[in-house]
Amino acid sequence: MAFDPGLAQRIRELLGSRHGLTERKMFGGLAFLLNGCMFVGVQGSTLMARVGPERYAEALLVKHVRVMDFTGRPLKGYVYVEPEGIEEDRELAKWVNWCAAFVSAMPAKKAKK
């Protein structure tokens, strides 16, 4: 599945030159990583958001949010946000910041040799 380059660019603009930021093609789309930990991504025109297990139930209560289940099994701690839920930049920024804060509290992944 391809990803929406416009949504990817909006995310890049929100993130700016944040230290430790990388991009990688994953999950059939484009993932954004902080210190090696995926925190948001673009799959088609849908946002993949890593909200963490503690706030997973809270995220699912938000309009235009659904379980991330691309393998047929829910991926706990991750949700999909439909395009209607991120039309405004402030809505997208809320998700990006929420997810970045979650992974920023995690230890950095060790680089693979």
Short mmCIF file of C-alpha atoms in Angstrom, two decimals:
data_model
loop_
_atom_site.label_atom_id
_atom_site.label_comp_id
_atom_site.label_asym_id
_atom_site.label_seq_id
_atom_site.Cartn_x
_atom_site.Cartn_y
_atom_site.Cartn_z
CA MET A 1 0.00 0.00 0.00
CA ALA A 2 1.30 3.45 -0.86
CA PHE A 3 1.25 6.36 1.54
CA ASP A 4 -0.11 9.87 1.16
CA PRO A 5 2.95 12.07 0.52
CA GLY A 6 0.99 15.18 1.54
CA LEU A 7 0.26 13.75 5.00
CA ALA A 8 3.90 12.66 5.34
CA GLN A 9 5.01 16.21 4.52
CA ARG A 10 2.61 17.70 7.08
CA ILE A 11 4.16 15.42 9.72
CA ARG A 12 7.69 16.42 8.66
CA GLU A 13 6.75 20.10 8.99
CA LEU A 14 5.35 19.53 12.48
CA LEU A 15 8.46 17.66 13.59
CA GLY A 16 10.99 20.06 12.12
CA SER A 17 14.59 19.07 12.82
CA ARG A 18 13.89 17.14 16.01
CA HIS A 19 16.96 15.25 17.25
CA GLY A 20 16.86 11.48 16.73
CA LEU A 21 14.17 11.59 14.02
CA THR A 22 14.30 9.09 11.15
CA GLU A 23 11.90 7.73 8.54
CA ARG A 24 11.54 4.16 7.34
CA LYS A 25 9.17 2.30 5.05
CA MET A 26 7.21 -0.06 7.33
CA PHE A 27 3.76 -1.62 7.55
CA GLY A 28 3.16 -0.93 3.87
CA GLY A 29 3.58 2.79 4.47
CA LEU A 30 6.00 5.29 5.94
CA ALA A 31 6.96 5.28 9.63
CA PHE A 32 8.53 8.07 11.65
CA LEU A 33 10.89 7.01 14.43
CA LEU A 34 12.43 8.81 17.38
CA ASN A 35 15.65 7.26 18.63
CA GLY A 36 14.76 4.10 16.72
CA CYS A 37 11.21 3.78 18.13
CA MET A 38 8.27 4.10 15.72
CA PHE A 39 5.75 6.65 16.97
CA VAL A 40 3.61 7.70 13.97
CA GLY A 41 3.28 6.62 10.40
CA VAL A 42 1.27 7.02 7.24
CA GLN A 43 -0.55 4.10 5.65
CA GLY A 44 -2.56 5.26 2.66
CA SER A 45 -4.15 8.46 3.97
CA THR A 46 -4.52 7.10 7.50
CA LEU A 47 -2.31 8.02 10.44
CA MET A 48 -0.76 5.17 12.45
CA ALA A 49 -0.36 6.41 16.01
CA ARG A 50 1.54 4.75 18.84
CA VAL A 51 -0.24 6.01 21.93
CA GLY A 52 1.03 3.36 24.34
CA PRO A 53 -0.82 0.72 26.34
CA GLU A 54 -1.72 3.06 29.22
CA ARG A 55 -3.68 5.47 26.99
CA TYR A 56 -4.88 2.98 24.39
CA ALA A 57 -8.49 2.84 25.66
CA GLU A 58 -8.59 6.64 25.87
CA ALA A 59 -7.42 6.97 22.26
CA LEU A 60 -10.11 4.58 21.02
CA LEU A 61 -12.80 6.88 22.45
CA VAL A 62 -11.75 9.71 20.10
CA LYS A 63 -13.86 10.23 16.99
CA HIS A 64 -12.36 8.81 13.75
CA VAL A 65 -10.04 6.45 15.65
CA ARG A 66 -10.04 2.67 15.32
CA VAL A 67 -8.00 -0.32 16.35
CA MET A 68 -4.81 -0.88 14.38
CA ASP A 69 -5.26 -4.41 13.09
CA PHE A 70 -3.45 -4.70 9.76
CA THR A 71 -2.49 -8.32 10.53
CA GLY A 72 -6.02 -9.31 11.59
CA ARG A 73 -5.08 -9.01 15.27
CA PRO A 74 -5.26 -5.71 17.20
CA LEU A 75 -1.90 -4.16 17.95
CA LYS A 76 -2.36 -2.88 21.49
CA GLY A 77 -0.97 0.58 22.05
CA TYR A 78 -1.37 1.54 18.39
CA VAL A 79 -4.41 3.06 16.66
CA TYR A 80 -5.41 4.23 13.22
CA VAL A 81 -6.69 7.79 12.87
CA GLU A 82 -8.85 8.22 9.79
CA PRO A 83 -8.26 11.25 7.52
CA GLU A 84 -11.34 13.00 8.94
CA GLY A 85 -9.65 13.03 12.37
CA ILE A 86 -6.52 14.83 11.15
CA GLU A 87 -7.87 17.29 8.58
CA GLU A 88 -6.77 20.29 10.64
CA ASP A 89 -3.09 20.81 11.45
CA ARG A 90 -3.92 21.22 15.14
CA GLU A 91 -5.58 17.78 15.16
CA LEU A 92 -2.57 16.18 13.49
CA ALA A 93 -0.21 18.01 15.86
CA LYS A 94 -2.12 16.62 18.86
CA TRP A 95 -1.55 13.06 17.69
CA VAL A 96 2.08 13.58 16.66
CA ASN A 97 2.93 15.24 19.99
CA TRP A 98 1.05 12.61 22.02
CA CYS A 99 2.93 9.79 20.29
CA ALA A 100 6.30 11.54 20.37
CA ALA A 101 5.92 12.09 24.11
CA PHE A 102 5.18 8.39 24.63
CA VAL A 103 8.26 7.12 22.77
CA SER A 104 10.50 9.88 24.17
CA ALA A 105 10.06 8.26 27.58
CA MET A 106 11.29 4.91 26.21
CA PRO A 107 14.96 3.91 26.13
CA ALA A 108 16.59 4.38 22.72
CA LYS A 109 16.85 1.24 20.62
CA LYS A 110 20.34 -0.08 20.07
CA ALA A 111 21.56 0.15 16.49
CA LYS A 112 21.70 -3.15 14.63
CA LYS A 113 25.10 -4.23 13.34
#
